[in-house]
Coordinates of C-alpha atoms and ligand atoms in Angstrom, one line a residue:
Chain A
M1 CA 11.1 -12.8 -38.5
T2 CA 10.8 -10.4 -41.1
A3 CA 7.0 -10.0 -41.0
S4 CA 5.6 -7.0 -39.1
P5 CA 4.7 -8.1 -35.5
L6 CA 1.2 -6.4 -35.9
V7 CA -0.8 -5.2 -38.9
L8 CA -4.3 -3.8 -38.7
R9 CA -6.1 -3.1 -42.1
D10 CA -9.5 -1.3 -41.6
A11 CA -10.1 -3.6 -38.6
D12 CA -13.3 -3.4 -36.5
F13 CA -13.6 -4.6 -32.9
G14 CA -16.5 -5.0 -30.6
Y15 CA -18.5 -7.3 -28.3
G16 CA -20.9 -9.7 -30.0
E17 CA -23.0 -7.7 -32.5
Q18 CA -21.9 -4.4 -31.1
R19 CA -19.1 -2.7 -33.1
V20 CA -17.2 -0.5 -30.7
V21 CA -14.2 0.6 -32.8
S22 CA -14.1 0.6 -36.4
G23 CA -11.6 1.2 -39.3
V24 CA -8.3 0.9 -37.5
T25 CA -5.3 0.7 -39.8
L26 CA -1.8 0.4 -38.4
E27 CA 1.4 -1.3 -39.3
V28 CA 3.7 -1.9 -36.5
Q29 CA 7.4 -2.5 -37.2
K30 CA 9.6 -4.6 -35.0
G31 CA 10.9 -2.4 -32.2
D32 CA 8.1 0.2 -32.6
V33 CA 6.6 1.7 -29.5
V34 CA 3.1 2.7 -30.3
A35 CA 1.1 4.9 -27.8
I36 CA -2.6 4.6 -28.0
L37 CA -4.3 7.7 -26.7
G38 CA -7.9 8.8 -26.3
P39 CA -10.6 9.7 -23.8
N40 CA -12.2 7.2 -21.6
G41 CA -14.7 5.0 -23.3
S42 CA -13.2 5.9 -26.8
G43 CA -12.4 2.2 -27.4
K44 CA -8.6 1.9 -26.6
S45 CA -9.1 -1.3 -24.5
T46 CA -11.5 -2.7 -26.9
I47 CA -8.7 -2.4 -29.8
I48 CA -6.1 -4.1 -27.4
R49 CA -8.6 -6.7 -26.3
G50 CA -9.5 -7.4 -29.9
I51 CA -5.9 -8.0 -30.8
L52 CA -5.7 -10.3 -27.8
G53 CA -8.7 -12.3 -28.7
L54 CA -10.6 -11.1 -25.7
A55 CA -12.9 -8.9 -27.6
D56 CA -14.4 -9.9 -30.9
H57 CA -12.8 -9.1 -34.3
L58 CA -15.8 -7.9 -36.4
G59 CA -14.2 -6.8 -39.8
G60 CA -11.0 -6.0 -41.6
D61 CA -7.7 -7.8 -41.3
V62 CA -5.5 -8.3 -38.3
E63 CA -2.2 -10.2 -38.6
L64 CA -0.3 -10.8 -35.2
L65 CA 3.2 -12.1 -35.2
G66 CA 2.8 -12.8 -38.9
T67 CA -0.3 -14.8 -38.7
P68 CA -3.9 -13.8 -39.4
L69 CA -5.7 -13.5 -36.1
H70 CA -8.2 -16.2 -36.7
R71 CA -5.4 -18.7 -37.5
L72 CA -3.2 -17.7 -34.6
R73 CA -2.3 -20.9 -32.7
S74 CA 0.4 -19.8 -30.3
R75 CA 0.0 -16.7 -28.2
A76 CA 3.0 -17.5 -25.9
A77 CA 5.1 -14.5 -27.4
I78 CA 2.6 -12.0 -26.2
G79 CA 3.1 -10.0 -23.1
Y80 CA -0.2 -8.4 -21.6
V81 CA -0.8 -6.0 -18.8
P82 CA -4.5 -5.7 -18.4
Q83 CA -6.1 -2.4 -17.4
H84 CA -8.0 -3.7 -14.5
H85 CA -6.2 -6.4 -12.7
S86 CA -8.6 -9.2 -12.0
L87 CA -6.3 -11.1 -9.6
S88 CA -8.3 -13.5 -7.4
S89 CA -7.3 -12.8 -3.7
S90 CA -9.4 -15.6 -2.2
V91 CA -6.3 -17.8 -1.6
A92 CA -2.9 -16.2 -0.7
A93 CA -0.6 -15.9 -3.7
T94 CA 2.9 -14.3 -3.5
V95 CA 4.2 -11.6 -5.9
R96 CA 6.7 -14.2 -7.1
E97 CA 4.0 -16.9 -7.8
V98 CA 2.0 -14.5 -9.8
V99 CA 4.9 -13.3 -11.8
A100 CA 6.0 -16.9 -12.4
S101 CA 2.6 -17.6 -14.1
G102 CA 4.0 -15.3 -16.9
R103 CA 6.4 -18.2 -17.8
L104 CA 3.8 -20.9 -18.2
A105 CA 2.9 -20.2 -21.8
R106 CA 6.5 -20.6 -22.7
R107 CA 6.8 -24.2 -21.7
R108 CA 4.8 -27.4 -22.4
W109 CA 2.2 -28.4 -19.9
W110 CA 4.2 -31.4 -18.6
Q111 CA 7.5 -29.5 -18.2
P112 CA 8.4 -28.4 -14.7
E113 CA 9.8 -25.0 -14.0
T114 CA 13.6 -24.8 -14.8
A115 CA 16.3 -22.7 -13.2
R116 CA 16.3 -20.6 -16.2
D117 CA 12.5 -19.8 -15.6
R118 CA 13.2 -18.9 -12.1
E119 CA 16.1 -16.6 -13.1
I120 CA 13.8 -14.9 -15.6
V121 CA 11.2 -14.3 -12.9
E122 CA 13.8 -12.9 -10.6
Q123 CA 15.0 -10.5 -13.3
A124 CA 11.5 -9.3 -14.0
L125 CA 10.9 -8.7 -10.3
E126 CA 14.2 -6.8 -10.3
V127 CA 13.2 -4.7 -13.2
V128 CA 10.0 -3.4 -11.5
R129 CA 11.9 -3.1 -8.2
L130 CA 9.8 -5.6 -6.3
S131 CA 12.5 -8.2 -5.4
H132 CA 12.5 -7.3 -1.9
R133 CA 8.7 -8.0 -1.7
A134 CA 8.7 -11.2 -3.7
D135 CA 7.4 -13.4 -1.0
E136 CA 4.6 -11.1 0.1
E137 CA 1.0 -11.7 -0.8
V138 CA 0.0 -9.8 -3.7
S139 CA -3.2 -8.6 -2.0
H140 CA -1.2 -6.8 0.7
L141 CA 0.5 -4.5 -1.9
S142 CA -0.8 -1.1 -2.8
G143 CA -2.6 -0.6 -6.1
G144 CA 0.5 0.9 -7.9
Q145 CA 2.7 -2.0 -6.7
Q146 CA 0.1 -4.5 -7.9
R147 CA 0.3 -2.9 -11.3
R148 CA 4.1 -3.5 -11.2
V149 CA 3.4 -7.0 -10.4
L150 CA 1.4 -7.4 -13.6
I151 CA 4.1 -5.6 -15.5
A152 CA 6.7 -8.1 -14.2
R153 CA 4.4 -11.0 -15.1
A154 CA 4.3 -9.8 -18.6
L155 CA 8.0 -9.3 -18.7
A156 CA 8.6 -12.7 -17.5
T157 CA 7.0 -14.0 -20.7
Q158 CA 10.0 -12.5 -22.6
P159 CA 7.5 -11.2 -25.1
D160 CA 8.1 -10.5 -28.8
I161 CA 5.3 -8.0 -28.4
L162 CA 4.3 -6.3 -25.3
I163 CA 0.7 -5.0 -25.0
M164 CA -0.1 -2.8 -22.0
D165 CA -3.4 -1.3 -21.1
E166 CA -2.6 1.8 -18.9
P167 CA 0.4 0.2 -17.2
T168 CA 1.0 3.3 -15.0
A169 CA -2.4 4.4 -13.9
G170 CA -2.4 4.7 -10.2
V171 CA 1.4 4.2 -10.1
D172 CA 3.3 7.0 -8.1
Q173 CA 5.4 9.5 -9.9
A174 CA 8.8 7.9 -8.8
S175 CA 7.7 4.5 -9.9
Q176 CA 6.4 6.0 -13.2
V177 CA 9.9 7.3 -14.0
V178 CA 11.4 3.9 -13.1
L179 CA 8.9 2.3 -15.4
A180 CA 9.5 4.6 -18.2
K181 CA 13.2 3.8 -17.9
V182 CA 12.4 0.0 -18.0
L183 CA 10.3 0.5 -21.0
G184 CA 13.0 2.6 -22.6
R185 CA 15.5 -0.3 -22.0
L186 CA 13.0 -2.8 -23.5
A187 CA 12.6 -0.5 -26.5
Q188 CA 16.3 -0.3 -27.0
A189 CA 16.5 -4.1 -26.8
G190 CA 14.0 -4.2 -29.7
T191 CA 10.8 -5.2 -28.0
T192 CA 7.7 -4.0 -29.9
M193 CA 5.2 -2.3 -27.6
L194 CA 1.7 -1.3 -27.7
I195 CA 0.9 1.1 -24.8
V196 CA -2.4 2.5 -23.9
T197 CA -1.6 5.6 -21.8
H198 CA -2.6 8.9 -20.5
E199 CA 0.9 9.9 -19.7
L200 CA 2.7 10.5 -23.0
D201 CA 5.0 12.9 -21.5
A202 CA 6.8 10.1 -19.4
L203 CA 7.1 8.0 -22.6
H204 CA 7.9 10.9 -25.1
D205 CA 11.4 9.7 -25.7
I206 CA 10.6 6.1 -26.5
V207 CA 7.3 6.3 -28.4
T208 CA 7.8 6.0 -32.1
R209 CA 4.2 6.1 -33.0
V210 CA 1.0 7.7 -31.7
L211 CA -2.5 6.5 -32.4
C212 CA -5.5 8.6 -31.2
V213 CA -8.9 7.0 -30.7
N214 CA -11.9 9.1 -30.4
N215 CA -15.5 7.7 -30.1
G216 CA -14.5 4.5 -31.8
R217 CA -12.6 6.1 -34.8
I218 CA -8.9 6.7 -35.2
D219 CA -8.5 10.4 -35.5
F220 CA -4.8 10.6 -35.6
T221 CA -1.8 8.3 -36.5
G222 CA 1.7 9.6 -36.7
S223 CA 5.0 10.2 -35.0
C224 CA 5.5 12.0 -31.6
A225 CA 6.6 15.1 -33.4
Q226 CA 3.5 15.0 -35.8
Y227 CA 1.4 14.5 -32.7
D228 CA 2.8 17.6 -31.1
L229 CA 1.8 19.6 -34.2
H230 CA -1.5 17.9 -34.2
L231 CA -2.0 19.2 -30.7
A232 CA -1.0 22.7 -31.6
T233 CA -3.8 22.8 -34.3
H234 CA -6.3 20.9 -32.3
P235 CA -6.0 22.2 -28.8
T236 CA -8.9 20.0 -27.5
G237 CA -10.2 16.8 -28.9
S238 CA -8.2 13.7 -28.0
S239 CA -5.6 15.5 -26.1
H240 CA -8.2 16.0 -23.4
H241 CA -7.4 13.0 -21.1
H242 CA -8.5 11.8 -17.7
H243 CA -7.3 9.0 -15.7
D244 CA -9.6 6.0 -15.7
E245 CA -8.5 5.1 -12.2
A246 CA -8.1 7.1 -9.0
E247 CA -4.5 8.2 -8.4
A248 CA -4.3 7.2 -4.8
P249 CA -3.1 3.6 -4.2
V250 CA -4.8 1.7 -1.6
T251 CA -2.4 0.7 1.2
T252 CA -3.4 -1.9 3.6
P253 CA -2.0 -1.5 7.1
L254 CA -0.2 -4.7 6.6
S255 CA 1.9 -3.6 3.7
S256 CA 3.7 -1.0 5.6
E257 CA 5.0 -3.8 7.9
P258 CA 6.5 -6.4 5.7
L259 CA 9.0 -7.9 8.1
D260 CA 6.6 -7.9 10.9
T261 CA 4.0 -9.8 8.9
A262 CA 6.5 -12.3 7.8
A263 CA 7.7 -12.9 11.3
T264 CA 4.2 -13.7 12.7
R265 CA 3.3 -15.9 9.8
Q266 CA 6.4 -18.1 10.3
S267 CA 5.9 -18.5 14.0
Chain B
M1 CA -5.1 -49.1 18.6
S2 CA -3.7 -52.5 17.5
E3 CA -7.0 -54.1 18.2
M4 CA -8.6 -51.5 15.8
L5 CA -5.9 -52.2 13.2
A6 CA -6.5 -55.9 13.4
L7 CA -9.9 -55.4 11.9
E8 CA -9.8 -55.5 8.1
F9 CA -12.7 -53.0 7.6
M10 CA -10.9 -50.4 9.8
R11 CA -7.7 -50.9 7.9
N12 CA -9.6 -50.3 4.7
A13 CA -11.4 -47.3 6.3
L14 CA -8.2 -45.8 7.3
I15 CA -6.5 -46.2 3.9
G16 CA -9.6 -44.7 2.3
A17 CA -9.5 -41.8 4.6
V18 CA -5.8 -41.0 3.8
L19 CA -6.5 -41.2 0.1
V20 CA -9.5 -38.9 0.2
G21 CA -8.0 -36.6 2.9
F22 CA -5.1 -35.9 0.7
A23 CA -6.8 -35.6 -2.6
A24 CA -9.9 -33.6 -1.8
P25 CA -8.2 -30.4 -0.4
L26 CA -5.8 -30.4 -3.4
V27 CA -8.7 -29.9 -5.8
G28 CA -10.7 -27.8 -3.3
I29 CA -7.9 -25.0 -3.3
F30 CA -8.7 -24.1 -6.9
L31 CA -12.4 -24.0 -6.1
V32 CA -11.8 -21.7 -3.1
Q33 CA -9.6 -19.5 -5.4
R34 CA -12.3 -19.2 -7.8
R35 CA -15.0 -18.6 -5.2
M36 CA -16.9 -21.8 -6.3
S37 CA -16.6 -23.4 -2.9
L38 CA -20.0 -25.0 -3.0
I39 CA -19.9 -26.4 -6.5
G40 CA -18.9 -29.8 -5.1
D41 CA -22.1 -30.1 -3.2
G42 CA -24.0 -29.6 -6.4
M43 CA -22.1 -32.3 -8.1
G44 CA -22.8 -34.5 -5.1
H45 CA -26.5 -34.0 -5.6
V46 CA -26.2 -35.1 -9.2
A47 CA -24.0 -38.1 -8.2
L48 CA -26.9 -39.4 -6.1
A49 CA -28.9 -39.8 -9.2
G50 CA -26.0 -41.8 -10.5
V51 CA -25.8 -43.9 -7.5
A52 CA -29.5 -44.8 -7.8
V53 CA -29.2 -45.7 -11.4
G54 CA -26.3 -48.0 -10.4
V55 CA -28.3 -49.6 -7.5
L56 CA -31.4 -50.2 -9.7
T57 CA -29.5 -51.6 -12.6
G58 CA -27.1 -53.7 -10.5
T59 CA -24.1 -51.7 -11.8
Q60 CA -21.5 -50.6 -9.6
P61 CA -22.7 -47.3 -8.0
V62 CA -19.3 -45.8 -8.0
L63 CA -19.1 -46.0 -11.7
T64 CA -22.7 -44.7 -12.4
A65 CA -22.1 -41.9 -9.9
L66 CA -18.9 -41.0 -11.6
I67 CA -20.6 -40.9 -14.9
A68 CA -23.3 -38.7 -13.6
A69 CA -20.8 -36.3 -11.8
V70 CA -18.6 -35.9 -14.7
L71 CA -21.5 -35.0 -17.0
A72 CA -22.7 -32.5 -14.4
A73 CA -19.3 -31.1 -14.1
V74 CA -19.0 -30.4 -17.8
A75 CA -22.4 -28.9 -17.9
I76 CA -21.6 -26.7 -15.0
E77 CA -18.5 -25.4 -16.7
L78 CA -20.2 -24.8 -20.0
L79 CA -22.9 -22.9 -18.2
R80 CA -20.4 -20.9 -16.2
Q81 CA -18.6 -19.9 -19.3
R82 CA -21.7 -18.5 -20.8
G83 CA -22.4 -16.7 -17.6
G84 CA -25.6 -14.7 -16.8
T85 CA -28.4 -15.6 -14.5
S86 CA -30.0 -18.2 -16.7
G87 CA -26.9 -20.3 -16.0
D88 CA -27.5 -20.0 -12.3
I89 CA -31.2 -21.1 -12.6
A90 CA -30.0 -24.0 -14.8
L91 CA -27.6 -25.1 -12.1
A92 CA -30.3 -25.1 -9.5
V93 CA -32.6 -27.2 -11.7
M94 CA -29.8 -29.6 -12.3
F95 CA -28.7 -30.0 -8.6
Y96 CA -32.2 -30.3 -7.2
G97 CA -33.2 -32.6 -10.0
G98 CA -30.2 -34.8 -9.3
I99 CA -30.9 -35.3 -5.6
A100 CA -34.7 -35.5 -6.2
L101 CA -34.2 -38.2 -8.9
G102 CA -31.8 -40.0 -6.7
V103 CA -34.2 -40.2 -3.7
V104 CA -37.1 -41.4 -5.8
L105 CA -35.2 -44.0 -7.7
L106 CA -33.5 -45.4 -4.5
S107 CA -36.9 -45.7 -2.8
Q108 CA -37.8 -48.1 -5.8
A109 CA -34.7 -50.3 -5.1
S110 CA -35.4 -53.5 -3.3
G111 CA -34.1 -54.5 0.1
A112 CA -32.2 -52.2 2.5
S113 CA -32.5 -49.0 0.3
S114 CA -33.0 -46.7 3.2
T115 CA -29.8 -47.7 4.9
N116 CA -28.2 -47.4 1.5
L117 CA -29.5 -43.8 1.1
T118 CA -28.3 -42.8 4.5
G119 CA -24.8 -44.3 3.7
Y120 CA -24.4 -42.3 0.4
L121 CA -25.8 -39.1 2.0
F122 CA -23.6 -39.1 5.2
G123 CA -20.9 -41.6 4.4
A124 CA -20.4 -45.3 5.3
I125 CA -16.6 -45.6 5.5
L126 CA -16.8 -48.8 7.4
T127 CA -18.4 -50.6 4.5
T128 CA -15.5 -49.8 2.2
T129 CA -14.7 -53.0 0.4
P130 CA -11.2 -54.0 -1.1
A131 CA -12.8 -53.5 -4.5
D132 CA -13.8 -49.9 -3.5
L133 CA -10.4 -49.2 -2.1
I134 CA -8.8 -50.2 -5.4
A135 CA -11.0 -47.9 -7.3
F136 CA -10.3 -45.0 -4.9
A137 CA -6.6 -45.6 -5.0
V138 CA -6.6 -45.4 -8.7
L139 CA -8.9 -42.4 -8.9
C140 CA -7.0 -40.6 -6.1
T141 CA -3.8 -41.2 -7.9
I142 CA -5.1 -39.7 -11.0
V143 CA -6.4 -36.7 -9.2
V144 CA -3.2 -36.1 -7.3
A145 CA -1.0 -36.7 -10.4
T146 CA -3.0 -34.3 -12.5
V147 CA -3.1 -31.6 -9.9
T148 CA 0.5 -31.9 -9.3
V149 CA 1.6 -31.6 -13.0
L150 CA -0.9 -28.9 -13.8
R151 CA -1.1 -26.9 -10.5
K152 CA 0.8 -23.9 -11.9
R153 CA -1.6 -23.7 -14.9
L154 CA -4.7 -24.3 -12.8
F155 CA -3.5 -21.5 -10.5
A156 CA -2.8 -19.1 -13.3
V157 CA -6.2 -19.6 -14.8
A158 CA -8.1 -19.3 -11.5
N159 CA -5.9 -16.3 -10.5
D160 CA -6.5 -14.3 -13.8
E161 CA -8.4 -16.1 -16.4
E162 CA -8.4 -13.3 -19.0
Y163 CA -4.6 -12.9 -18.9
S164 CA -4.3 -16.6 -19.2
R165 CA -6.5 -16.6 -22.3
A166 CA -4.7 -13.7 -23.8
T167 CA -1.3 -15.3 -23.5
G168 CA -2.5 -18.5 -24.9
L169 CA -3.0 -21.0 -22.1
P170 CA -5.7 -23.4 -22.9
V171 CA -8.2 -22.0 -20.5
T172 CA -11.3 -23.9 -21.5
A173 CA -9.5 -27.1 -21.3
L174 CA -8.0 -26.5 -17.9
N175 CA -11.4 -25.4 -16.6
L176 CA -12.9 -28.7 -17.9
I177 CA -10.1 -30.6 -16.3
L178 CA -10.7 -29.0 -13.0
A179 CA -14.4 -29.7 -13.2
V180 CA -13.8 -33.3 -14.0
L181 CA -11.2 -33.6 -11.2
T182 CA -13.9 -32.1 -8.8
A183 CA -16.3 -34.7 -10.1
V184 CA -14.0 -37.5 -9.4
T185 CA -13.1 -36.3 -6.0
V186 CA -16.8 -36.0 -5.1
V187 CA -17.5 -39.6 -6.0
V188 CA -14.4 -40.8 -4.2
S189 CA -15.3 -38.8 -1.1
M190 CA -18.9 -40.1 -1.2
R191 CA -18.2 -43.2 0.7
I192 CA -16.1 -41.4 3.3
V193 CA -18.0 -38.2 4.2
G194 CA -21.1 -38.7 2.4
L195 CA -22.7 -36.6 -0.4
L196 CA -24.1 -34.0 1.8
L197 CA -20.7 -33.2 3.4
I198 CA -18.5 -33.5 0.3
S199 CA -17.6 -29.9 0.0
A200 CA -16.4 -29.8 3.6
L201 CA -13.6 -32.0 3.0
M202 CA -12.5 -30.1 -0.2
I203 CA -13.0 -26.7 1.3
L204 CA -12.5 -26.6 5.1
P205 CA -8.9 -27.8 5.0
N206 CA -8.2 -24.8 2.7
A207 CA -9.9 -22.4 4.9
T208 CA -7.7 -23.4 7.7
A209 CA -4.5 -23.5 5.5
Q210 CA -5.2 -20.0 4.3
R211 CA -4.6 -18.8 8.0
I212 CA -1.3 -20.7 8.1
G213 CA 0.2 -20.5 4.5
S214 CA 1.8 -17.4 3.2
S215 CA 1.9 -18.5 -0.5
F216 CA -0.3 -20.5 -2.7
A217 CA 2.3 -23.4 -2.6
S218 CA 2.4 -23.5 1.2
T219 CA -1.3 -23.1 1.5
M220 CA -1.8 -26.2 -0.7
R221 CA 0.7 -28.3 1.3
W222 CA -0.9 -27.3 4.6
A223 CA -4.4 -28.1 3.2
A224 CA -3.3 -31.7 2.3
V225 CA -1.7 -32.3 5.6
I226 CA -4.9 -31.0 7.5
G227 CA -7.2 -33.1 5.2
V228 CA -5.2 -36.3 6.0
V229 CA -4.9 -35.6 9.7
A230 CA -8.6 -34.8 10.1
A231 CA -9.7 -37.8 7.9
L232 CA -7.6 -40.3 10.0
A233 CA -8.6 -38.6 13.4
G234 CA -12.2 -38.7 12.2
V235 CA -12.1 -42.3 11.4
V236 CA -10.4 -43.3 14.6
T237 CA -12.7 -41.1 16.7
S238 CA -15.8 -42.6 15.0
Y239 CA -14.5 -46.1 15.8
Y240 CA -14.1 -45.4 19.5
A241 CA -17.1 -43.1 20.0
G242 CA -19.4 -45.0 17.7
T243 CA -20.2 -41.9 15.7
P244 CA -20.7 -41.6 11.9
S245 CA -17.4 -41.0 10.2
G246 CA -18.4 -38.2 7.8
G247 CA -19.8 -36.0 10.4
T248 CA -16.9 -36.7 12.8
I249 CA -14.4 -35.8 10.1
V250 CA -16.2 -32.6 9.4
L251 CA -16.5 -31.5 13.1
I252 CA -12.8 -32.2 13.6
L253 CA -12.0 -30.0 10.5
I254 CA -14.1 -27.2 11.9
A255 CA -12.3 -27.6 15.2
I256 CA -8.9 -27.3 13.5
F257 CA -10.3 -24.2 11.6
L258 CA -11.4 -22.6 14.7
V259 CA -8.1 -23.1 16.6
A260 CA -6.1 -21.9 13.6
T261 CA -8.3 -18.8 13.3
G262 CA -8.0 -18.0 17.0
T263 CA -4.3 -18.6 17.0
A264 CA -3.9 -16.3 13.8
A265 CA -6.0 -13.6 15.4
L266 CA -4.0 -13.7 18.6
A267 CA -0.7 -13.6 16.7
R268 CA -1.9 -10.8 14.7
R269 CA -2.9 -8.7 17.9
L270 CA 0.5 -9.4 19.4
A271 CA 2.3 -8.3 16.2
A272 CA 0.2 -5.2 16.1
R273 CA 1.2 -4.3 19.7
S274 CA 5.0 -4.9 19.0
S275 CA 4.7 -2.8 15.7
R276 CA 3.1 0.1 17.7
R277 CA 6.0 0.0 19.9
R278 CA 8.3 -0.4 17.0
S279 CA 7.0 2.7 15.2
V280 CA 7.8 4.8 18.3
T281 CA 11.4 3.6 18.2
Q282 CA 11.4 3.9 14.4
R283 CA 10.5 7.6 14.5
A284 CA 13.3 8.2 17.0
L285 CA 15.7 6.3 14.6
D286 CA 14.6 8.2 11.6
H287 CA 15.9 11.4 13.1
Q288 CA 19.3 9.9 13.2
S289 CA 19.4 8.0 10.0
S290 CA 17.8 8.6 6.6
D291 CA 18.8 5.1 5.3
L292 CA 15.4 3.7 4.1
S293 CA 16.7 0.8 2.2
H294 CA 15.4 -1.7 4.8
P295 CA 12.5 0.2 6.4
G296 CA 11.4 -2.7 8.7
G297 CA 14.7 -4.2 9.5
Q298 CA 16.0 -1.7 12.2
G299 CA 12.6 -1.4 13.7
L300 CA 12.2 -5.1 14.2
E301 CA 15.5 -5.3 15.9
S302 CA 14.8 -2.4 18.2
A303 CA 11.5 -4.0 19.1
E304 CA 13.3 -7.1 19.9
E305 CA 15.6 -5.3 22.2
S306 CA 12.8 -3.4 23.9
R307 CA 11.1 -6.6 25.0
Ligands
ADP401 N1 -17.5 -6.4 -22.4 C1 -18.1 -5.3 -23.0 N2 -19.2 -5.5 -23.6 C2 -19.9 -4.5 -24.3 N3 -19.4 -3.3 -24.4 C3 -18.3 -3.0 -23.9 C4 -17.5 -4.0 -23.1 N4 -16.4 -3.4 -22.7 C5 -16.4 -2.1 -23.1 N5 -17.6 -1.9 -23.7 C6 -17.9 -0.7 -24.5 O1 -16.9 -0.3 -25.3 C7 -16.7 1.1 -25.3 C8 -15.2 1.5 -25.2 O2 -14.7 0.9 -24.0 P1 -13.1 0.8 -23.8 O3 -12.5 0.2 -25.0 O4 -13.0 0.1 -22.5 O5 -12.7 2.4 -23.7 P2 -11.3 2.9 -23.2 O6 -10.4 1.9 -22.9 O7 -10.9 3.8 -24.3 O8 -11.6 3.7 -22.0 C9 -17.5 1.7 -24.2 O9 -18.6 2.4 -24.6 C10 -17.9 0.4 -23.3 O10 -19.1 0.7 -22.7
MG402 MG1 -9.5 1.2 -21.2

């Protein structure tokens, strides 16, 4: 495909009548890794959700994977890691089952799971280092581990464009380094990425473009180096970030005893 | 037993019980997953209006009930998607309107309308005719086949609707399909457990299976097994004890649920005790070895030894 994976021209996004972000212009090339920065409530998620069709596209042009947004039929080539995981926990679902749902959009409704599908799911689990917990219930994992499950689910899609909303919020430092490496490998393999983050440092080496959102407006677009300069001249403003979510992952007592739980369940 | 099987109406009842006991939990699991456990009851209320129309007009009540329940299912799904409290009120109006209309219309039907009403409300499995049975078999086959083919998609949508939408799964269509499957299950279960107990057969096997299964797939399998066992046991018990089939099936489901819950709690307590012992051993081991690649492995073995 020669077309840019994502083009925004003076695009506005919001909810219903309410315009939350306006005038977003951005052309993402294949293999670009775009970091979206900005304080809480500035509209980062709204931009991403607008591109994904979850928030309303209220003006301007958006082309996703070479097709205008309103005419986009297949979203199967999109990987998405939502900011707030909304996984239902009322019925047990294992890590593997959730990650495997990332493959569904890639096959027709009547096609059963293939060996290739299963292989891709195992690889995605491997990448986020959750293979050894694949058969555990998702709800028994810590907050950070659950985010890794969501990342694996998006990876299992083998997306042409990977859109992540604060994928590392609440993920411990060690896992963040691992994830940065993973994203680095994906970038090398040419995966186009859009990452909302507050941790630019960890991704500094792979980010090719930075987009700063402030109060529903884009107040900076440029390369990482240009962004560093921008920071030097604007010591506050959009560089002043906070985490949206608490750092501390919640750990249920069960999650520290995986083998034990598995043993009692089988008996 | 053979004496019971010699009776045609008992054979019909047992076949009907197997069909419904198998199909209802397979649909119910997605309702549980979406925290919509009681939606089947609402559809049952509306189905009664359909039954009444069928009785009054001399049409097959199963058919008119099916039409009413499917219409209600679609309306419920559309209201749910719009969200908000006005939708909630609209559901209440629809459900109570359905049952009230059903009761009023049935009272106008000539003949044995009161036994009719009781039969539909609480189940009348022993009156299952061969024609009913064929209709149930066809409907149950459709339900089971649809769930089998679409189960991963239904799971994904119930598990994370927004993600499913963002990555291009036909969320609205899948939700409508689930709503219609629920409606069909309600109508098929109507003769067996009755409209007032319909949700029980869809939900209780899943409540039990949740205590046993450790994955969605295994929970689903267990729920189907429990549904069939309880439905069969209920029909047999009701034959020998002379009790109504619907209530008997539901009481058996609750008994199974309580036993499973008690056993699971006991197992957890035993597990907690052995893990307390284990963590002591583990701490001792950690001094010697810093290999943490399998944190639980060593501990479990040593707990085994210390028994
Ligand atoms: N579903 C919604 N409906 C209406 N307004 C919303 C919705 N979600 C977010 N907003 C508003 O949009 C603004 C930007 O939110 P968001 O894009 O989530 O910010 P960020 O991701 O940068 O923290 C906020 O003022 C928020 O109140
Ligand atoms: Mg956000």
